[in-house]
C-alpha cells in the first residue's frame, strides 16, 4: 500500500459526537475529506438541525441524530439507527463535552457530577456501545478528545480537569483491554482552541485590550497564538487511519507546545 493510502478513510463510517460546530465539526470535515461517511449527533433537535445546515453549506454529506451522550439507552438506540442507516461504526470520536468554570468550594455536587457525566461517563457509554461491533468487524478506532487539563490543573476547572484526567486513563484502558481485537484507542489533547467554549476567555476588555487570560495563553504558548479547530484536522485523520495502527493508548497533544514550555518571561 502506498504511504498516502494509509491515510485514506474511504469506506469507513465515522461518528463524531457533539459535532454541530467547534472542534467536532472540524474533525468531521477532515474525516470526510479523507473519505469517511460522517455521522454526528447533538443534544437537541434544534442544534442537530443547525449542524445539518452547516454540513450542507460545507458540502459534506452527513447523517445527524439527536442523542444525549450521557443517556445509555439513547446511545444504544442511536447506534442501532446508525447501523441501519449507514453501517457499523469504524471510527468513534468522543468529542461532546462541557465545562463549568466555578471555584471548587463554590461548585455544587450536581454541577460537578454533570461535567463528569458528559466529559467522562459519556465517552465510556458511547465506547461501550460501539466496541462489540468493532470486534465483530475485525477492528476499529476510538479517539477521545482530552485536554491540557488531562495533565494540568488551574483555578475554577476542578470538575473538567478530573473528567479529562479520567478520560486520559479511560483511553489507556480501552487500548489495553481491546488492543488484541485490533481496536486502537488514542486521545487528542487540544491546547487552547478558538471555539465557543473558550470565547469567554478571549473577550475583548472594555478598553479594547485583550482579555488577561488571552494574554496569559499567548505567553504560555511557544506558537504565541491560540489554536484553531483546523489545527486538529491532520492529527485526527492520522489517529483515525491505518497510518496509526500501531499507535495505541497515546494522547497526542496538539497544543502549540504549551506542555513543553515554562512560558515567556513577563
Ligand atoms: P463546544 O464549542 O462547547 O462544543 C461542544 C459540543 O458538544 C456542542 O456541540 C455541544 O452541543 C455538544 N454537547 C455537549 N453536551 C452534550 C451531550 N450531553 N450530548 C450531546 N452533545 C453534547 O466545545 P469545543 O470547544 O468544540 O470542544 C469540543 C471538545 O474538545 C470538548 O470535549 C472539549 O472539552 C474539548 N476541548 C476543547 C478545547 C478548546 O480550547 N476549545 C481544548 C481542549 C479540549 P450543544 O451546543 O447543543 O450543547
Ligand atoms: C479553560 C479552558 C480549557 C480548554 C481546554 C484546554 O477554562 O481552561 O476552557 O479547559 O477548554 O480544555 O486544553
PDB file of C-alpha atoms and ligand atoms in Angstrom:
ATOM      1  CA  UNK A   1       0.000   0.000   0.000  1.00  0.00           C
ATOM      2  CA  UNK A   2       1.386   3.424  -0.938  1.00  0.00           C
ATOM      3  CA  UNK A   3       2.111   5.599   2.090  1.00  0.00           C
ATOM      4  CA  UNK A   4      -0.615   8.149   1.331  1.00  0.00           C
ATOM      5  CA  UNK A   5      -3.187   5.334   1.063  1.00  0.00           C
ATOM      6  CA  UNK A   6      -2.651   4.638   4.772  1.00  0.00           C
ATOM      7  CA  UNK A   7      -4.343   7.981   5.474  1.00  0.00           C
ATOM      8  CA  UNK A   8      -7.441   7.147   3.413  1.00  0.00           C
ATOM      9  CA  UNK A   9     -10.724   6.601   5.273  1.00  0.00           C
ATOM     10  CA  UNK A  10     -12.667   5.535   2.179  1.00  0.00           C
ATOM     11  CA  UNK A  11     -15.399   3.061   3.085  1.00  0.00           C
ATOM     12  CA  UNK A  12     -15.226   3.855   6.816  1.00  0.00           C
ATOM     13  CA  UNK A  13     -18.111   5.103   8.987  1.00  0.00           C
ATOM     14  CA  UNK A  14     -17.061   7.810  11.442  1.00  0.00           C
ATOM     15  CA  UNK A  15     -19.238   9.028  14.339  1.00  0.00           C
ATOM     16  CA  UNK A  16     -18.180  12.337  15.866  1.00  0.00           C
ATOM     17  CA  UNK A  17     -20.224  13.124  18.959  1.00  0.00           C
ATOM     18  CA  UNK A  18     -21.414  16.680  19.696  1.00  0.00           C
ATOM     19  CA  UNK A  19     -20.210  17.879  16.298  1.00  0.00           C
ATOM     20  CA  UNK A  20     -22.682  20.577  15.216  1.00  0.00           C
ATOM     21  CA  UNK A  21     -19.840  23.099  15.398  1.00  0.00           C
ATOM     22  CA  UNK A  22     -16.479  23.719  17.034  1.00  0.00           C
ATOM     23  CA  UNK A  23     -13.733  21.097  17.254  1.00  0.00           C
ATOM     24  CA  UNK A  24     -16.103  18.233  16.435  1.00  0.00           C
ATOM     25  CA  UNK A  25     -17.261  19.896  13.246  1.00  0.00           C
ATOM     26  CA  UNK A  26     -13.674  20.482  12.090  1.00  0.00           C
ATOM     27  CA  UNK A  27     -12.719  16.879  12.822  1.00  0.00           C
ATOM     28  CA  UNK A  28     -15.784  15.655  10.912  1.00  0.00           C
ATOM     29  CA  UNK A  29     -14.788  17.860   7.966  1.00  0.00           C
ATOM     30  CA  UNK A  30     -11.323  16.311   7.956  1.00  0.00           C
ATOM     31  CA  UNK A  31     -12.538  12.722   8.224  1.00  0.00           C
ATOM     32  CA  UNK A  32     -14.996  13.386   5.386  1.00  0.00           C
ATOM     33  CA  UNK A  33     -12.221  14.844   3.224  1.00  0.00           C
ATOM     34  CA  UNK A  34     -10.237  11.653   3.903  1.00  0.00           C
ATOM     35  CA  UNK A  35     -13.175   9.614   2.573  1.00  0.00           C
ATOM     36  CA  UNK A  36     -15.213   8.631   5.625  1.00  0.00           C
ATOM     37  CA  UNK A  37     -19.002   8.603   5.815  1.00  0.00           C
ATOM     38  CA  UNK A  38     -19.846  11.060   8.623  1.00  0.00           C
ATOM     39  CA  UNK A  39     -22.336  10.626  11.432  1.00  0.00           C
ATOM     40  CA  UNK A  40     -22.821  13.236  14.155  1.00  0.00           C
ATOM     41  CA  UNK A  41     -25.227  13.882  16.989  1.00  0.00           C
ATOM     42  CA  UNK A  42     -26.238  16.757  19.160  1.00  0.00           C
ATOM     43  CA  UNK A  43     -28.255  17.002  22.324  1.00  0.00           C
ATOM     44  CA  UNK A  44     -31.365  18.621  20.840  1.00  0.00           C
ATOM     45  CA  UNK A  45     -33.265  18.765  17.560  1.00  0.00           C
ATOM     46  CA  UNK A  46     -32.615  22.486  17.067  1.00  0.00           C
ATOM     47  CA  UNK A  47     -28.860  22.087  17.486  1.00  0.00           C
ATOM     48  CA  UNK A  48     -28.809  18.989  15.298  1.00  0.00           C
ATOM     49  CA  UNK A  49     -30.718  20.868  12.586  1.00  0.00           C
ATOM     50  CA  UNK A  50     -28.186  23.720  12.830  1.00  0.00           C
ATOM     51  CA  UNK A  51     -25.443  21.171  12.407  1.00  0.00           C
ATOM     52  CA  UNK A  52     -27.150  19.575   9.393  1.00  0.00           C
ATOM     53  CA  UNK A  53     -27.428  23.016   7.787  1.00  0.00           C
ATOM     54  CA  UNK A  54     -23.757  23.754   8.487  1.00  0.00           C
ATOM     55  CA  UNK A  55     -22.597  20.464   6.946  1.00  0.00           C
ATOM     56  CA  UNK A  56     -24.847  21.038   3.928  1.00  0.00           C
ATOM     57  CA  UNK A  57     -23.343  24.526   3.484  1.00  0.00           C
ATOM     58  CA  UNK A  58     -19.890  22.952   3.679  1.00  0.00           C
ATOM     59  CA  UNK A  59     -20.883  20.377   1.052  1.00  0.00           C
ATOM     60  CA  UNK A  60     -20.408  17.449   3.443  1.00  0.00           C
ATOM     61  CA  UNK A  61     -22.986  14.633   3.316  1.00  0.00           C
ATOM     62  CA  UNK A  62     -23.785  13.569   6.887  1.00  0.00           C
ATOM     63  CA  UNK A  63     -26.277  11.647   8.974  1.00  0.00           C
ATOM     64  CA  UNK A  64     -27.343  13.604  12.052  1.00  0.00           C
ATOM     65  CA  UNK A  65     -29.071  12.210  15.142  1.00  0.00           C
ATOM     66  CA  UNK A  66     -30.493  13.731  18.297  1.00  0.00           C
ATOM     67  CA  UNK A  67     -28.787  11.981  21.176  1.00  0.00           C
ATOM     68  CA  UNK A  68     -27.710  12.971  24.672  1.00  0.00           C
ATOM     69  CA  UNK A  69     -24.477  11.042  25.010  1.00  0.00           C
ATOM     70  CA  UNK A  70     -24.988  10.665  28.780  1.00  0.00           C
ATOM     71  CA  UNK A  71     -28.153   8.606  28.182  1.00  0.00           C
ATOM     72  CA  UNK A  72     -27.138   4.960  27.680  1.00  0.00           C
ATOM     73  CA  UNK A  73     -30.498   3.896  26.218  1.00  0.00           C
ATOM     74  CA  UNK A  74     -30.464   6.808  23.761  1.00  0.00           C
ATOM     75  CA  UNK A  75     -26.903   5.934  22.774  1.00  0.00           C
ATOM     76  CA  UNK A  76     -27.789   2.271  22.199  1.00  0.00           C
ATOM     77  CA  UNK A  77     -30.761   3.309  20.047  1.00  0.00           C
ATOM     78  CA  UNK A  78     -28.593   5.742  18.087  1.00  0.00           C
ATOM     79  CA  UNK A  79     -26.028   3.003  17.369  1.00  0.00           C
ATOM     80  CA  UNK A  80     -28.877   0.826  16.030  1.00  0.00           C
ATOM     81  CA  UNK A  81     -30.056   3.702  13.809  1.00  0.00           C
ATOM     82  CA  UNK A  82     -26.529   4.336  12.528  1.00  0.00           C
ATOM     83  CA  UNK A  83     -26.050   0.651  11.710  1.00  0.00           C
ATOM     84  CA  UNK A  84     -29.412   0.640   9.905  1.00  0.00           C
ATOM     85  CA  UNK A  85     -28.881   3.892   8.016  1.00  0.00           C
ATOM     86  CA  UNK A  86     -25.112   3.967   7.380  1.00  0.00           C
ATOM     87  CA  UNK A  87     -23.305   0.876   8.650  1.00  0.00           C
ATOM     88  CA  UNK A  88     -21.155  -0.288  11.567  1.00  0.00           C
ATOM     89  CA  UNK A  89     -19.177   2.478  13.287  1.00  0.00           C
ATOM     90  CA  UNK A  90     -15.498   2.080  12.334  1.00  0.00           C
ATOM     91  CA  UNK A  91     -14.258   5.331  13.884  1.00  0.00           C
ATOM     92  CA  UNK A  92     -15.643   6.927  17.052  1.00  0.00           C
ATOM     93  CA  UNK A  93     -14.580  10.416  18.114  1.00  0.00           C
ATOM     94  CA  UNK A  94     -15.770  11.152  21.663  1.00  0.00           C
ATOM     95  CA  UNK A  95     -15.853  14.919  21.241  1.00  0.00           C
ATOM     96  CA  UNK A  96     -19.028  16.081  23.043  1.00  0.00           C
ATOM     97  CA  UNK A  97     -18.098  17.989  26.168  1.00  0.00           C
ATOM     98  CA  UNK A  98     -18.967  20.772  28.569  1.00  0.00           C
ATOM     99  CA  UNK A  99     -17.077  22.893  31.058  1.00  0.00           C
ATOM    100  CA  UNK A 100     -18.224  24.829  34.115  1.00  0.00           C
ATOM    101  CA  UNK A 101     -15.744  27.386  35.439  1.00  0.00           C
ATOM    102  CA  UNK A 102     -16.524  27.683  39.158  1.00  0.00           C
ATOM    103  CA  UNK A 103     -14.179  27.768  42.199  1.00  0.00           C
ATOM    104  CA  UNK A 104     -14.335  24.238  43.599  1.00  0.00           C
ATOM    105  CA  UNK A 105     -15.544  25.297  47.039  1.00  0.00           C
ATOM    106  CA  UNK A 106     -18.449  27.130  45.362  1.00  0.00           C
ATOM    107  CA  UNK A 107     -19.343  24.330  42.939  1.00  0.00           C
ATOM    108  CA  UNK A 108     -22.443  22.260  43.629  1.00  0.00           C
ATOM    109  CA  UNK A 109     -22.079  18.473  43.615  1.00  0.00           C
ATOM    110  CA  UNK A 110     -24.775  18.446  40.909  1.00  0.00           C
ATOM    111  CA  UNK A 111     -22.688  20.632  38.606  1.00  0.00           C
ATOM    112  CA  UNK A 112     -19.554  18.603  39.366  1.00  0.00           C
ATOM    113  CA  UNK A 113     -21.421  15.401  38.507  1.00  0.00           C
ATOM    114  CA  UNK A 114     -22.835  16.908  35.290  1.00  0.00           C
ATOM    115  CA  UNK A 115     -19.365  17.739  33.958  1.00  0.00           C
ATOM    116  CA  UNK A 116     -18.097  14.262  34.891  1.00  0.00           C
ATOM    117  CA  UNK A 117     -21.201  12.768  33.260  1.00  0.00           C
ATOM    118  CA  UNK A 118     -20.708  14.461  29.892  1.00  0.00           C
ATOM    119  CA  UNK A 119     -16.902  14.540  29.734  1.00  0.00           C
ATOM    120  CA  UNK A 120     -16.071  11.118  31.207  1.00  0.00           C
ATOM    121  CA  UNK A 121     -19.118   8.883  31.669  1.00  0.00           C
ATOM    122  CA  UNK A 122     -20.394   9.585  28.146  1.00  0.00           C
ATOM    123  CA  UNK A 123     -17.165   8.500  26.385  1.00  0.00           C
ATOM    124  CA  UNK A 124     -17.431   5.270  28.426  1.00  0.00           C
ATOM    125  CA  UNK A 125     -21.102   4.812  27.422  1.00  0.00           C
ATOM    126  CA  UNK A 126     -20.567   5.507  23.718  1.00  0.00           C
ATOM    127  CA  UNK A 127     -17.350   3.455  23.501  1.00  0.00           C
ATOM    128  CA  UNK A 128     -19.095   0.537  25.264  1.00  0.00           C
ATOM    129  CA  UNK A 129     -21.896   0.748  22.692  1.00  0.00           C
ATOM    130  CA  UNK A 130     -19.661   0.586  19.593  1.00  0.00           C
ATOM    131  CA  UNK A 131     -16.854  -1.785  20.663  1.00  0.00           C
ATOM    132  CA  UNK A 132     -18.790  -5.084  20.248  1.00  0.00           C
ATOM    133  CA  UNK A 133     -19.496  -4.386  16.559  1.00  0.00           C
ATOM    134  CA  UNK A 134     -15.893  -3.213  16.069  1.00  0.00           C
ATOM    135  CA  UNK A 135     -14.704  -6.550  17.466  1.00  0.00           C
ATOM    136  CA  UNK A 136     -17.018  -8.458  15.104  1.00  0.00           C
ATOM    137  CA  UNK A 137     -15.756  -6.366  12.178  1.00  0.00           C
ATOM    138  CA  UNK A 138     -12.102  -7.031  12.984  1.00  0.00           C
ATOM    139  CA  UNK A 139     -11.125  -3.697  14.473  1.00  0.00           C
ATOM    140  CA  UNK A 140     -11.845  -0.012  14.892  1.00  0.00           C
ATOM    141  CA  UNK A 141     -10.591   3.372  16.034  1.00  0.00           C
ATOM    142  CA  UNK A 142     -11.633   5.351  19.104  1.00  0.00           C
ATOM    143  CA  UNK A 143     -10.374   8.911  19.568  1.00  0.00           C
ATOM    144  CA  UNK A 144     -11.127  10.641  22.885  1.00  0.00           C
ATOM    145  CA  UNK A 145     -10.861  14.419  22.946  1.00  0.00           C
ATOM    146  CA  UNK A 146      -8.816  15.103  26.059  1.00  0.00           C
ATOM    147  CA  UNK A 147      -7.322  18.430  27.106  1.00  0.00           C
ATOM    148  CA  UNK A 148      -4.418  20.356  28.664  1.00  0.00           C
ATOM    149  CA  UNK A 149      -6.441  19.578  31.769  1.00  0.00           C
ATOM    150  CA  UNK A 150      -5.696  15.906  31.277  1.00  0.00           C
ATOM    151  CA  UNK A 151      -2.235  16.903  32.542  1.00  0.00           C
ATOM    152  CA  UNK A 152      -2.545  20.263  34.310  1.00  0.00           C
ATOM    153  CA  UNK A 153      -4.916  21.940  36.749  1.00  0.00           C
ATOM    154  CA  UNK A 154      -5.965  25.540  37.078  1.00  0.00           C
ATOM    155  CA  UNK A 155      -8.389  27.587  39.116  1.00  0.00           C
ATOM    156  CA  UNK A 156     -12.143  27.017  38.581  1.00  0.00           C
ATOM    157  CA  UNK A 157     -11.964  23.878  36.405  1.00  0.00           C
ATOM    158  CA  UNK A 158     -11.818  21.100  39.037  1.00  0.00           C
ATOM    159  CA  UNK A 159     -14.639  19.014  37.545  1.00  0.00           C
ATOM    160  CA  UNK A 160     -13.366  19.424  33.992  1.00  0.00           C
ATOM    161  CA  UNK A 161      -9.780  18.505  34.950  1.00  0.00           C
ATOM    162  CA  UNK A 162     -10.987  15.476  36.919  1.00  0.00           C
ATOM    163  CA  UNK A 163     -13.037  14.364  33.913  1.00  0.00           C
ATOM    164  CA  UNK A 164     -10.313  14.949  31.324  1.00  0.00           C
ATOM    165  CA  UNK A 165      -7.698  13.299  33.554  1.00  0.00           C
ATOM    166  CA  UNK A 166     -10.009  10.333  33.846  1.00  0.00           C
ATOM    167  CA  UNK A 167     -10.588  10.358  30.095  1.00  0.00           C
ATOM    168  CA  UNK A 168      -6.827  10.040  29.566  1.00  0.00           C
ATOM    169  CA  UNK A 169      -6.804   6.901  31.709  1.00  0.00           C
ATOM    170  CA  UNK A 170     -10.004   5.535  30.136  1.00  0.00           C
ATOM    171  CA  UNK A 171      -8.224   5.934  26.782  1.00  0.00           C
ATOM    172  CA  UNK A 172      -5.251   3.917  28.033  1.00  0.00           C
ATOM    173  CA  UNK A 173      -7.543   1.263  29.500  1.00  0.00           C
ATOM    174  CA  UNK A 174      -9.609   0.784  26.348  1.00  0.00           C
ATOM    175  CA  UNK A 175      -6.323   0.466  24.444  1.00  0.00           C
ATOM    176  CA  UNK A 176      -5.136  -2.142  26.955  1.00  0.00           C
ATOM    177  CA  UNK A 177      -8.372  -4.155  27.107  1.00  0.00           C
ATOM    178  CA  UNK A 178      -9.283  -4.178  23.389  1.00  0.00           C
ATOM    179  CA  UNK A 179      -5.986  -3.830  21.563  1.00  0.00           C
ATOM    180  CA  UNK A 180      -5.983  -7.555  20.897  1.00  0.00           C
ATOM    181  CA  UNK A 181      -9.119  -7.063  18.763  1.00  0.00           C
ATOM    182  CA  UNK A 182      -7.310  -4.568  16.528  1.00  0.00           C
ATOM    183  CA  UNK A 183      -9.035  -1.642  18.209  1.00  0.00           C
ATOM    184  CA  UNK A 184      -6.791   1.375  18.699  1.00  0.00           C
ATOM    185  CA  UNK A 185      -7.932   3.905  21.289  1.00  0.00           C
ATOM    186  CA  UNK A 186      -5.992   7.159  21.458  1.00  0.00           C
ATOM    187  CA  UNK A 187      -6.597  10.697  22.627  1.00  0.00           C
ATOM    188  CA  UNK A 188      -6.156  14.118  21.129  1.00  0.00           C
ATOM    189  CA  UNK A 189      -5.284  16.771  23.694  1.00  0.00           C
ATOM    190  CA  UNK A 190      -6.020  20.164  22.146  1.00  0.00           C
ATOM    191  CA  UNK A 191      -4.346  23.208  23.631  1.00  0.00           C
ATOM    192  CA  UNK A 192      -6.325  26.432  23.828  1.00  0.00           C
ATOM    193  CA  UNK A 193      -8.544  26.497  20.732  1.00  0.00           C
ATOM    194  CA  UNK A 194     -10.757  29.303  19.424  1.00  0.00           C
ATOM    195  CA  UNK A 195     -14.275  27.868  19.805  1.00  0.00           C
ATOM    196  CA  UNK A 196     -17.479  28.917  21.603  1.00  0.00           C
ATOM    197  CA  UNK A 197     -16.274  27.017  24.658  1.00  0.00           C
ATOM    198  CA  UNK A 198     -13.297  29.343  25.126  1.00  0.00           C
ATOM    199  CA  UNK A 199     -14.958  32.524  23.895  1.00  0.00           C
ATOM    200  CA  UNK A 200     -15.351  33.906  27.457  1.00  0.00           C
ATOM    201  CA  UNK A 201     -11.566  33.636  27.892  1.00  0.00           C
ATOM    202  CA  UNK A 202     -10.901  35.723  24.770  1.00  0.00           C
ATOM    203  CA  UNK A 203     -13.444  38.529  25.173  1.00  0.00           C
ATOM    204  CA  UNK A 204     -12.016  41.998  24.445  1.00  0.00           C
ATOM    205  CA  UNK A 205     -11.941  44.226  27.507  1.00  0.00           C
ATOM    206  CA  UNK A 206     -13.913  47.495  27.730  1.00  0.00           C
ATOM    207  CA  UNK A 207     -10.775  49.431  26.779  1.00  0.00           C
ATOM    208  CA  UNK A 208     -10.279  47.206  23.712  1.00  0.00           C
ATOM    209  CA  UNK A 209      -7.366  45.305  25.254  1.00  0.00           C
ATOM    210  CA  UNK A 210      -7.050  41.561  25.130  1.00  0.00           C
ATOM    211  CA  UNK A 211      -8.616  39.504  27.970  1.00  0.00           C
ATOM    212  CA  UNK A 212      -5.962  38.833  30.664  1.00  0.00           C
ATOM    213  CA  UNK A 213      -6.394  35.081  30.125  1.00  0.00           C
ATOM    214  CA  UNK A 214      -5.933  35.585  26.384  1.00  0.00           C
ATOM    215  CA  UNK A 215      -2.635  37.360  27.089  1.00  0.00           C
ATOM    216  CA  UNK A 216      -1.687  34.566  29.513  1.00  0.00           C
ATOM    217  CA  UNK A 217      -2.218  31.844  26.911  1.00  0.00           C
ATOM    218  CA  UNK A 218      -0.224  33.760  24.308  1.00  0.00           C
ATOM    219  CA  UNK A 219       2.674  33.916  26.794  1.00  0.00           C
ATOM    220  CA  UNK A 220       2.319  30.207  27.642  1.00  0.00           C
ATOM    221  CA  UNK A 221       2.253  29.030  24.025  1.00  0.00           C
ATOM    222  CA  UNK A 222       5.550  28.881  22.059  1.00  0.00           C
ATOM    223  CA  UNK A 223       3.488  29.411  18.892  1.00  0.00           C
ATOM    224  CA  UNK A 224       2.258  32.639  20.557  1.00  0.00           C
ATOM    225  CA  UNK A 225      -1.244  32.080  19.265  1.00  0.00           C
ATOM    226  CA  UNK A 226      -4.472  30.266  20.113  1.00  0.00           C
ATOM    227  CA  UNK A 227      -5.140  27.118  18.135  1.00  0.00           C
ATOM    228  CA  UNK A 228      -7.972  26.832  15.657  1.00  0.00           C
ATOM    229  CA  UNK A 229     -10.155  23.758  15.029  1.00  0.00           C
ATOM    230  CA  UNK A 230      -8.327  23.349  11.717  1.00  0.00           C
ATOM    231  CA  UNK A 231      -5.113  22.604  13.658  1.00  0.00           C
ATOM    232  CA  UNK A 232      -6.742  19.361  14.816  1.00  0.00           C
ATOM    233  CA  UNK A 233      -7.658  18.040  11.369  1.00  0.00           C
ATOM    234  CA  UNK A 234      -4.387  16.327  10.449  1.00  0.00           C
ATOM    235  CA  UNK A 235      -3.900  14.675  13.867  1.00  0.00           C
ATOM    236  CA  UNK A 236      -7.489  13.385  13.753  1.00  0.00           C
ATOM    237  CA  UNK A 237      -7.071  11.828  10.287  1.00  0.00           C
ATOM    238  CA  UNK A 238      -3.799  10.238  11.427  1.00  0.00           C
ATOM    239  CA  UNK A 239      -5.364   8.627  14.509  1.00  0.00           C
ATOM    240  CA  UNK A 240      -8.480   7.583  12.547  1.00  0.00           C
ATOM    241  CA  UNK A 241      -6.466   5.891   9.773  1.00  0.00           C
ATOM    242  CA  UNK A 242      -4.366   2.778   9.289  1.00  0.00           C
ATOM    243  CA  UNK A 243      -1.317   5.057   9.444  1.00  0.00           C
ATOM    244  CA  UNK A 244      -1.664   4.758  13.251  1.00  0.00           C
ATOM    245  CA  UNK A 245      -2.450   1.025  13.525  1.00  0.00           C
ATOM    246  CA  UNK A 246       0.469   0.509  15.927  1.00  0.00           C
ATOM    247  CA  UNK A 247      -0.278   3.636  17.990  1.00  0.00           C
ATOM    248  CA  UNK A 248      -2.442   2.726  20.986  1.00  0.00           C
ATOM    249  CA  UNK A 249      -3.139   4.359  24.319  1.00  0.00           C
ATOM    250  CA  UNK A 250      -1.383   7.552  23.244  1.00  0.00           C
ATOM    251  CA  UNK A 251      -2.558  11.090  23.963  1.00  0.00           C
ATOM    252  CA  UNK A 252      -1.456  13.299  21.066  1.00  0.00           C
ATOM    253  CA  UNK A 253      -1.236  16.843  22.409  1.00  0.00           C
ATOM    254  CA  UNK A 254      -1.962  19.446  19.754  1.00  0.00           C
ATOM    255  CA  UNK A 255      -1.141  22.465  21.873  1.00  0.00           C
ATOM    256  CA  UNK A 256       1.420  24.577  20.021  1.00  0.00           C
ATOM    257  CA  UNK A 257       3.956  23.489  22.665  1.00  0.00           C
ATOM    258  CA  UNK A 258       2.193  24.630  25.856  1.00  0.00           C
ATOM    259  CA  UNK A 259       3.058  21.451  27.776  1.00  0.00           C
ATOM    260  CA  UNK A 260       6.747  21.811  26.832  1.00  0.00           C
ATOM    261  CA  UNK A 261       7.156  25.478  27.756  1.00  0.00           C
ATOM    262  CA  UNK A 262       7.628  27.329  31.061  1.00  0.00           C
ATOM    263  CA  UNK A 263       6.157  30.458  29.481  1.00  0.00           C
ATOM    264  CA  UNK A 264       7.543  33.737  28.188  1.00  0.00           C
ATOM    265  CA  UNK A 265       9.059  35.980  30.858  1.00  0.00           C
ATOM    266  CA  UNK A 266       6.625  38.893  31.541  1.00  0.00           C
TER     267      UNK A 266
HETATM  268  P1  LIG B   1     -18.113  23.457  22.335  1.00  0.00           P
HETATM  269  O1  LIG B   1     -17.897  24.535  21.347  1.00  0.00           O
HETATM  270  O2  LIG B   1     -18.684  23.766  23.676  1.00  0.00           O
HETATM  271  O3  LIG B   1     -18.986  22.263  21.667  1.00  0.00           O
HETATM  272  C1  LIG B   1     -19.287  21.158  22.463  1.00  0.00           C
HETATM  273  C2  LIG B   1     -20.248  20.305  21.681  1.00  0.00           C
HETATM  274  O4  LIG B   1     -20.653  19.197  22.499  1.00  0.00           O
HETATM  275  C3  LIG B   1     -21.504  21.078  21.299  1.00  0.00           C
HETATM  276  O5  LIG B   1     -21.926  20.712  20.005  1.00  0.00           O
HETATM  277  C4  LIG B   1     -22.499  20.585  22.349  1.00  0.00           C
HETATM  278  O6  LIG B   1     -23.818  20.631  21.918  1.00  0.00           O
HETATM  279  C5  LIG B   1     -22.070  19.136  22.475  1.00  0.00           C
HETATM  280  N1  LIG B   1     -22.605  18.521  23.699  1.00  0.00           N
HETATM  281  C6  LIG B   1     -22.464  18.961  24.966  1.00  0.00           C
HETATM  282  N2  LIG B   1     -23.094  18.125  25.813  1.00  0.00           N
HETATM  283  C7  LIG B   1     -23.656  17.137  25.053  1.00  0.00           C
HETATM  284  C8  LIG B   1     -24.438  15.971  25.351  1.00  0.00           C
HETATM  285  N3  LIG B   1     -24.800  15.651  26.605  1.00  0.00           N
HETATM  286  N4  LIG B   1     -24.838  15.183  24.318  1.00  0.00           N
HETATM  287  C9  LIG B   1     -24.503  15.503  23.046  1.00  0.00           C
HETATM  288  N5  LIG B   1     -23.762  16.590  22.693  1.00  0.00           N
HETATM  289  C10 LIG B   1     -23.349  17.385  23.706  1.00  0.00           C
HETATM  290  O7  LIG B   1     -16.739  22.721  22.615  1.00  0.00           O
HETATM  291  P2  LIG B   1     -15.403  22.664  21.752  1.00  0.00           P
HETATM  292  O8  LIG B   1     -14.516  23.762  22.168  1.00  0.00           O
HETATM  293  O9  LIG B   1     -15.711  22.445  20.311  1.00  0.00           O
HETATM  294  O10 LIG B   1     -14.808  21.334  22.389  1.00  0.00           O
HETATM  295  C11 LIG B   1     -15.123  20.059  21.869  1.00  0.00           C
HETATM  296  C12 LIG B   1     -14.370  19.078  22.738  1.00  0.00           C
HETATM  297  O11 LIG B   1     -12.989  19.469  22.813  1.00  0.00           O
HETATM  298  C13 LIG B   1     -14.852  19.047  24.186  1.00  0.00           C
HETATM  299  O12 LIG B   1     -14.743  17.729  24.691  1.00  0.00           O
HETATM  300  C14 LIG B   1     -13.855  19.947  24.917  1.00  0.00           C
HETATM  301  O13 LIG B   1     -13.750  19.615  26.290  1.00  0.00           O
HETATM  302  C15 LIG B   1     -12.601  19.629  24.181  1.00  0.00           C
HETATM  303  N6  LIG B   1     -11.532  20.623  24.239  1.00  0.00           N
HETATM  304  C16 LIG B   1     -11.760  21.910  23.857  1.00  0.00           C
HETATM  305  C17 LIG B   1     -10.687  22.809  23.882  1.00  0.00           C
HETATM  306  C18 LIG B   1     -10.832  24.249  23.477  1.00  0.00           C
HETATM  307  O14 LIG B   1      -9.885  25.024  23.756  1.00  0.00           O
HETATM  308  N7  LIG B   1     -11.919  24.651  22.844  1.00  0.00           N
HETATM  309  C19 LIG B   1      -9.426  22.378  24.242  1.00  0.00           C
HETATM  310  C20 LIG B   1      -9.258  21.053  24.660  1.00  0.00           C
HETATM  311  C21 LIG B   1     -10.321  20.187  24.624  1.00  0.00           C
HETATM  312  P3  LIG B   1     -24.744  21.877  22.382  1.00  0.00           P
HETATM  313  O15 LIG B   1     -24.156  23.120  21.793  1.00  0.00           O
HETATM  314  O16 LIG B   1     -26.095  21.526  21.813  1.00  0.00           O
HETATM  315  O17 LIG B   1     -24.717  21.892  23.881  1.00  0.00           O
HETATM  316  C1  LIG B   2     -10.134  26.618  30.433  1.00  0.00           C
HETATM  317  C2  LIG B   2     -10.293  26.170  29.015  1.00  0.00           C
HETATM  318  C3  LIG B   2      -9.568  24.858  28.795  1.00  0.00           C
HETATM  319  C4  LIG B   2      -9.704  24.451  27.350  1.00  0.00           C
HETATM  320  C5  LIG B   2      -9.004  23.182  27.061  1.00  0.00           C
HETATM  321  C6  LIG B   2      -7.531  23.312  27.225  1.00  0.00           C
HETATM  322  O1  LIG B   2     -11.105  27.123  31.013  1.00  0.00           O
HETATM  323  O2  LIG B   2      -9.013  26.458  30.933  1.00  0.00           O
HETATM  324  O3  LIG B   2     -11.662  26.032  28.672  1.00  0.00           O
HETATM  325  O4  LIG B   2     -10.089  23.891  29.629  1.00  0.00           O
HETATM  326  O5  LIG B   2     -11.021  24.280  27.012  1.00  0.00           O
HETATM  327  O6  LIG B   2      -9.524  22.102  27.752  1.00  0.00           O
HETATM  328  O7  LIG B   2      -6.933  22.138  26.692  1.00  0.00           O
END
